[in-house]
GROMACS .gro file of C-alpha atoms in nm:
model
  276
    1UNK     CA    1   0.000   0.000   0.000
    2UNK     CA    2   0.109   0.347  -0.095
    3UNK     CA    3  -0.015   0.497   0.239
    4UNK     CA    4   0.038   0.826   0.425
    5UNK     CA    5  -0.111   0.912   0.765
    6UNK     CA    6  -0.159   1.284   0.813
    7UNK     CA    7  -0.277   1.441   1.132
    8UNK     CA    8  -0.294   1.807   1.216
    9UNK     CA    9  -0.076   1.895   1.487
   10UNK     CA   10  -0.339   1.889   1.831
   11UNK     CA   11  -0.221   1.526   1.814
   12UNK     CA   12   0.078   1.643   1.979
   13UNK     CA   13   0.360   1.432   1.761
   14UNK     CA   14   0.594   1.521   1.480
   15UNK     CA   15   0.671   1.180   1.356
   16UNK     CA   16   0.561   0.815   1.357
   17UNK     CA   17   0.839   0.567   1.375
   18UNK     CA   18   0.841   0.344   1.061
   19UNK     CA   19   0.558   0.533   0.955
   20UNK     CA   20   0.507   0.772   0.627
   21UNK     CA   21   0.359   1.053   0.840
   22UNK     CA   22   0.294   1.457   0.830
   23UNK     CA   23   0.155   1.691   1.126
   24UNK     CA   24   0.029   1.991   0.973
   25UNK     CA   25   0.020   2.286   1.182
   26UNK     CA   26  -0.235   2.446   1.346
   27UNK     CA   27  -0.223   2.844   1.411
   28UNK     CA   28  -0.209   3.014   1.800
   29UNK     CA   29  -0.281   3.384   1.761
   30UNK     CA   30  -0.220   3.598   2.008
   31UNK     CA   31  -0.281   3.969   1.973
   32UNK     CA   32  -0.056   4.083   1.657
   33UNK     CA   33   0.144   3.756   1.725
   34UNK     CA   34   0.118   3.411   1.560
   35UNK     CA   35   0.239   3.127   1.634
   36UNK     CA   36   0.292   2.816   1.406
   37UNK     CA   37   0.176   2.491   1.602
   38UNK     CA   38   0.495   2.328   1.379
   39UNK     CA   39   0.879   2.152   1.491
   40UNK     CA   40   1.014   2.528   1.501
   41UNK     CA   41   0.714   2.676   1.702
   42UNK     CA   42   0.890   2.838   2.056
   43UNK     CA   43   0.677   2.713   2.316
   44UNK     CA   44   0.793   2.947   2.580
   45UNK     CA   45   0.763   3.277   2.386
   46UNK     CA   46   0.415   3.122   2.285
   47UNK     CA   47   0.334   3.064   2.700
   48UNK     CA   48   0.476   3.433   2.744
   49UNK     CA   49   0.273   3.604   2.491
   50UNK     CA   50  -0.015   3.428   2.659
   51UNK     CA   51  -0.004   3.525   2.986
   52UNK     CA   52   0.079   3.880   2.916
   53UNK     CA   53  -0.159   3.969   2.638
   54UNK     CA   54  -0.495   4.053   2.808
   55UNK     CA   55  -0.727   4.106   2.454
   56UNK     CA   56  -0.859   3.768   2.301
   57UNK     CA   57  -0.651   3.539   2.183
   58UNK     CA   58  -0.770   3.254   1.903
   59UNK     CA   59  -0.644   2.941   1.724
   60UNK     CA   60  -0.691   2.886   1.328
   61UNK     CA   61  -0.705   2.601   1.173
   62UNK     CA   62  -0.505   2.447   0.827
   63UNK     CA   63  -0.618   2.543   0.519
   64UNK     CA   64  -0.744   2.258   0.284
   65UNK     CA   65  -0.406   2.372   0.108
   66UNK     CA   66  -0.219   2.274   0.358
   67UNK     CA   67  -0.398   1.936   0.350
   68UNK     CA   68  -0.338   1.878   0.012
   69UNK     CA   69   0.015   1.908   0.004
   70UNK     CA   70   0.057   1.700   0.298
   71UNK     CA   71  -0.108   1.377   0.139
   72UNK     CA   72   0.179   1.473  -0.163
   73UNK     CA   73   0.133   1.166  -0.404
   74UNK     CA   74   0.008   0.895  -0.172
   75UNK     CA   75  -0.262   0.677  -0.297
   76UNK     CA   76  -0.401   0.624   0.032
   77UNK     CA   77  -0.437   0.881   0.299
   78UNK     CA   78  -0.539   0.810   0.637
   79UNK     CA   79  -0.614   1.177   0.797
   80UNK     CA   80  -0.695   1.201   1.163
   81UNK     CA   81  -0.838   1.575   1.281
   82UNK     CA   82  -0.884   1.770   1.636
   83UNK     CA   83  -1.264   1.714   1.738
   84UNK     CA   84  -1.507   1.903   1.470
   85UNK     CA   85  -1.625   2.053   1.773
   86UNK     CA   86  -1.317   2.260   1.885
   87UNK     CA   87  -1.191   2.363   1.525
   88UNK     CA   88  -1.252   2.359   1.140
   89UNK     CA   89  -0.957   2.155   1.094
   90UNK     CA   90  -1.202   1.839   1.002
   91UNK     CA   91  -1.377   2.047   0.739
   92UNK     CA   92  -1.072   2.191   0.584
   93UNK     CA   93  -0.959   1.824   0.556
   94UNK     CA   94  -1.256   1.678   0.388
   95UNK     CA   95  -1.262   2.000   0.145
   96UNK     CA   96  -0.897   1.879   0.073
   97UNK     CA   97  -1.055   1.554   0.040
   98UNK     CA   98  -1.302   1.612  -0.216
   99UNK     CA   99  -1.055   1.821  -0.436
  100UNK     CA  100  -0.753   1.521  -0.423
  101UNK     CA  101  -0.984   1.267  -0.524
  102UNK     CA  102  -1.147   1.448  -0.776
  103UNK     CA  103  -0.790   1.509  -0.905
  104UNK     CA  104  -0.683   1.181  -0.861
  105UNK     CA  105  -0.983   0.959  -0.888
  106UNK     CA  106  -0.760   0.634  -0.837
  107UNK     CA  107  -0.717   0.770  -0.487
  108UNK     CA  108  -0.841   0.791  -0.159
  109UNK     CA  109  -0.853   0.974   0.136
  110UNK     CA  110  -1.015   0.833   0.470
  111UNK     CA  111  -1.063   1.096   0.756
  112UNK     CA  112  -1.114   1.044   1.115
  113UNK     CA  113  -1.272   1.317   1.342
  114UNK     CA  114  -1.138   1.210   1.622
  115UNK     CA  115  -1.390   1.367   1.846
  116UNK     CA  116  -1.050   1.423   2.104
  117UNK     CA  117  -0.718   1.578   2.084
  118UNK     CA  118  -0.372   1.514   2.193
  119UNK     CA  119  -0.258   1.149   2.339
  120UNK     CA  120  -0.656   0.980   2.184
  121UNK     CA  121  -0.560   1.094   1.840
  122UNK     CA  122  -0.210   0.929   1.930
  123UNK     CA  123  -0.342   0.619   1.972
  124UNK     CA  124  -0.602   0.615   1.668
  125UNK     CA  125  -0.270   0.696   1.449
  126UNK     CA  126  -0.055   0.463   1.609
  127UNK     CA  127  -0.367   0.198   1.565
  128UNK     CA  128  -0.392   0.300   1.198
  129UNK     CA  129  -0.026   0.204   1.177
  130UNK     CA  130  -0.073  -0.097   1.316
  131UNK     CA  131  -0.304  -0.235   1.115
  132UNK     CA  132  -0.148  -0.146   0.796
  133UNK     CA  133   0.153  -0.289   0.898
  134UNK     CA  134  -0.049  -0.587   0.995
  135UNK     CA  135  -0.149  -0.662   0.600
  136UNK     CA  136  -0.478  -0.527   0.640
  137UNK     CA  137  -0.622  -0.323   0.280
  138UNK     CA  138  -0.732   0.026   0.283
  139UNK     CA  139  -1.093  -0.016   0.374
  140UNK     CA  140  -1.011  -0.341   0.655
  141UNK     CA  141  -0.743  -0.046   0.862
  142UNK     CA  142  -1.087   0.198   0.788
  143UNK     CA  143  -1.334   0.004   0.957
  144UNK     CA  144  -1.124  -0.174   1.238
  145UNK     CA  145  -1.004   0.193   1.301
  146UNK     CA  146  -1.361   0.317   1.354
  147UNK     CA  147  -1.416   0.019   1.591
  148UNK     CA  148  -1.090   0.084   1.762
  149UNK     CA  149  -1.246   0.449   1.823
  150UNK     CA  150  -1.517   0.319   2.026
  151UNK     CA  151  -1.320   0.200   2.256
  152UNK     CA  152  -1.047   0.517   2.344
  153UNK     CA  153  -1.092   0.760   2.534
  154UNK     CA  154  -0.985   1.136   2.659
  155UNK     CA  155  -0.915   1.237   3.035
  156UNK     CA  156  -0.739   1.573   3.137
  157UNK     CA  157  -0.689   1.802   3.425
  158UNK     CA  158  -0.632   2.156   3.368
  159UNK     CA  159  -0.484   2.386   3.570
  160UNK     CA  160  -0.613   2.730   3.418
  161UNK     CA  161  -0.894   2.780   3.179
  162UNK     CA  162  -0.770   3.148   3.125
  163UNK     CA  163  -0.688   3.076   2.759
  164UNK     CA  164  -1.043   2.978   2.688
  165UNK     CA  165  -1.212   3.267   2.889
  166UNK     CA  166  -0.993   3.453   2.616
  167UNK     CA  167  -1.112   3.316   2.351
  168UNK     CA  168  -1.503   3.279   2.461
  169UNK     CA  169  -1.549   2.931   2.544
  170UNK     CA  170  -1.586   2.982   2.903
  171UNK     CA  171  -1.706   3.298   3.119
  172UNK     CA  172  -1.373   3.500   3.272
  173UNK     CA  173  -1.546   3.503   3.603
  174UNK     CA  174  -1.538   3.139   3.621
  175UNK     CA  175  -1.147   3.116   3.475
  176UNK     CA  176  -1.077   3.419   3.737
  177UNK     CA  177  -1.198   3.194   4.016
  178UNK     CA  178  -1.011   2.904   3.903
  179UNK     CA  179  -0.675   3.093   3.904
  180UNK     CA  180  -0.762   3.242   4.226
  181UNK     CA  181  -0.808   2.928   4.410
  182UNK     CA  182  -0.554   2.682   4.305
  183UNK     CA  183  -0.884   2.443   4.128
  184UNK     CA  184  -0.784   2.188   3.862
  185UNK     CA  185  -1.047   2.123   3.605
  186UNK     CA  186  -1.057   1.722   3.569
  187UNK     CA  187  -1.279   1.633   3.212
  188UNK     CA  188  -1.307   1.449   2.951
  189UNK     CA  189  -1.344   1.436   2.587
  190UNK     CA  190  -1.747   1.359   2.552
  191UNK     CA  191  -1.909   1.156   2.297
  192UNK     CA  192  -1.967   1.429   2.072
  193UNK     CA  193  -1.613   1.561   2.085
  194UNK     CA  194  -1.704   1.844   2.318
  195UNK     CA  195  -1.514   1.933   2.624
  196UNK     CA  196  -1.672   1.801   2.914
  197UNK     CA  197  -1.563   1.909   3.284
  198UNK     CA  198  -1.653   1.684   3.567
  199UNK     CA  199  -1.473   1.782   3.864
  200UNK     CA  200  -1.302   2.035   4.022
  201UNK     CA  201  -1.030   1.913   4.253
  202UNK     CA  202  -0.781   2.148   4.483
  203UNK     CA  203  -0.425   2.049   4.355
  204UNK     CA  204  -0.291   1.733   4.152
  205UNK     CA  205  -0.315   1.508   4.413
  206UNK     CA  206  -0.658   1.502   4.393
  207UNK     CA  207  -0.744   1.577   4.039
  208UNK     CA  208  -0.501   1.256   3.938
  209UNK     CA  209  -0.666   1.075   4.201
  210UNK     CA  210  -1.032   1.177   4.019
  211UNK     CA  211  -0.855   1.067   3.668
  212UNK     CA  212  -0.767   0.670   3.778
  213UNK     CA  213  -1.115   0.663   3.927
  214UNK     CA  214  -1.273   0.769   3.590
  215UNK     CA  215  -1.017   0.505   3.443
  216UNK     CA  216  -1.174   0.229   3.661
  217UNK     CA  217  -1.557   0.368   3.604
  218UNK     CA  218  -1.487   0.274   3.277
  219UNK     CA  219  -1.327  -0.070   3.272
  220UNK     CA  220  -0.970  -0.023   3.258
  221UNK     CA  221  -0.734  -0.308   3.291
  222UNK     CA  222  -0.411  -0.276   3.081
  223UNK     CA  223  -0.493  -0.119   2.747
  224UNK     CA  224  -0.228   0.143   2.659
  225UNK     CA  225  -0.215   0.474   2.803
  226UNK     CA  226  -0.068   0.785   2.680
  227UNK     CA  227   0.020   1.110   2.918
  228UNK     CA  228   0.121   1.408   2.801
  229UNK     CA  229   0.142   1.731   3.021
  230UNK     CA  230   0.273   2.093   3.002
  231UNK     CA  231   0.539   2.156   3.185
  232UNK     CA  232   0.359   1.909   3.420
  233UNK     CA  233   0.635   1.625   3.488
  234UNK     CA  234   0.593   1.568   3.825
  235UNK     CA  235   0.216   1.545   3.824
  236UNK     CA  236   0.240   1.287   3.543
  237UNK     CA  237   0.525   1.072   3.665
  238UNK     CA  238   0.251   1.080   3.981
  239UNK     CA  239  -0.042   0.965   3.781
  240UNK     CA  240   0.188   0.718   3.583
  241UNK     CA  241   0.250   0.570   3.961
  242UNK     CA  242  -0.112   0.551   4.087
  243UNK     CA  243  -0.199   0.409   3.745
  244UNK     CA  244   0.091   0.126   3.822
  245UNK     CA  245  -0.076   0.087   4.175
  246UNK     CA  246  -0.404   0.063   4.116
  247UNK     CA  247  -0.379  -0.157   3.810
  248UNK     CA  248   0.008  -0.311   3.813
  249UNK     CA  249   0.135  -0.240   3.520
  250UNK     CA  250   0.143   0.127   3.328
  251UNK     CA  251   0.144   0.029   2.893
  252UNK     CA  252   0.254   0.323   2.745
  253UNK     CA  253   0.456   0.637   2.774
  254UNK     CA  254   0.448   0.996   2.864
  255UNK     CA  255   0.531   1.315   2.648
  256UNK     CA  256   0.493   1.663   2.635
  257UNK     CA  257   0.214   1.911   2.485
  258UNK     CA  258   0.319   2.106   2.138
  259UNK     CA  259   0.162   2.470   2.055
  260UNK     CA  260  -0.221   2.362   2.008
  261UNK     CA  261  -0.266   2.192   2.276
  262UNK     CA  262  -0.080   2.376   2.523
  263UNK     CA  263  -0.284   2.627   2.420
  264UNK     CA  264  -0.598   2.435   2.608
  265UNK     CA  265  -0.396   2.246   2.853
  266UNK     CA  266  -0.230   2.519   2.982
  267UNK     CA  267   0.087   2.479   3.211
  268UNK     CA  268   0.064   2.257   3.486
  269UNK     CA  269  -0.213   2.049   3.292
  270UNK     CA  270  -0.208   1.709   3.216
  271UNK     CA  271  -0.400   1.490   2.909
  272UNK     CA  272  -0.470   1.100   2.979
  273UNK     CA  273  -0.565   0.912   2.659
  274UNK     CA  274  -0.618   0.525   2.696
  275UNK     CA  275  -0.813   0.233   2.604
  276UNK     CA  276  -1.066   0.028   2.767
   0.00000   0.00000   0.00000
């Protein structure tokens, strides 16, 4: 198979070992600054401009351009996008869609809304290259990959909402409060690839003890686990322990949140994808 997997960058990775596989960037816009969610982005002048800047601040999505010229010449694309409820990215990607097969018609592109971000999309792409390497045909890694979906899932614990009082998703009296009182935000990606909060625990004690009891609600035993955190590595080496306690073994690995993301999970945060 002629394959390429292409993700837009909330998933948090820049390469796919073995794999033939492009991020494409998202955009973090921050007053007259933007910043490109790509391998040169500076995550600290990014964090800076952030907490200084007190107008709105934004994220934009790729163009279906920039989705076009990531599939190149592959004859099989496998495209994995940020939750269509957080960004346009999975529009702009079937747009690019539409136009590469109707310039190629003996290709074809396969999109996944992912209905998550960060370490969940991880998983779906890592899945993806799993079954191709497996022998499976274009269609058999399509529909095992949907299946797959069903059973992933999205955990996170954020330590400021600020960024999203900034750009309207929340009310800046409720992110004020947050800051104010040292609250952690523990959610989930929902169903319907909205962001979900559930609890609100005082410090990251308690919010990773709130994210292994959401992991047991839900069945876990040993499926793999993926943590990534901003500029969290204490709290996640700490819920990579509790996860080894409560459940004696920890399958995965731990990394750290690029431009998008860090944009939502802002520092201190942690993501938790998994499956069960």
């Amino acid at each position: 198979m002629n394959y390429k997997i292409v993700a837009d960058s909330s998933s948090n990775i820049l390469s796919l070992d073995q794999a033939n596989f492009t991020s494409v960037p998202l955009h973090i816009l921050v007053g007259e600054h933007e910043f490109v969610d790509d391998e040169q982005i500076d995550l600290v002048s990014m964090q800076n401009a952030l907490s200084s800047h007190k107008g709105k601040s934004s994220t934009s999505c790729p163009s279906p351009g920039d989705w076009e010229a990531a599939f190149e010449d592959a004859e099989t694309v496998f495209c994995v996008t940020i939750t269509s409820e957080l960004s346009g990215s999975n529009a702009s990607a079937n747009t690019a869609k539409q136009l590469y097969e109707e310039q190629h018609p003996d290709r074809k592109v396969y999109i996944f809304d992912s209905l998550s971000a960060g370490p969940e999309m991880v998983l779906i792409i890592e899945k993806i290259h799993e079954l191709i390497l497996s022998g499976c045909d274009e269609e058999q890694v399509y529909l095992k990959t949907c299946e797959y979906m069903q059973h992933t899932h999205l955990y996170f614990s954020l330590a400021s909402v600020a960024n999203m009082a900034k750009n309207g998703r929340v009310s800046p009296i409720l992110a004020k409060g947050i800051g104010l009182l040292g609250i952690k935000v523990v959610g989930k990606a929902s169903d319907a690839g909205t962001l979900q909060p559930l609890d609100k625990c005082r410090g990251d004690k308690r919010a990773i003890r709130c994210l292994v009891d959401h992991m047991k609600e839900l069945g876990y035993q040993d499926g793999k686990i993926i943590i990534a955190h901003n500029q969290n590595p204490e709290g996640a080496k700490a819920l990579k322990e509790l996860i080894i306690k409560e459940f004696g073994d920890f399958h995965g690995y731990i990394h750290e949140t690029r431009g998008l993301c860090s944009y939502y999970a802002e520092p201190q945060s942690m993501m938790l994808g998994f499956e069960a």
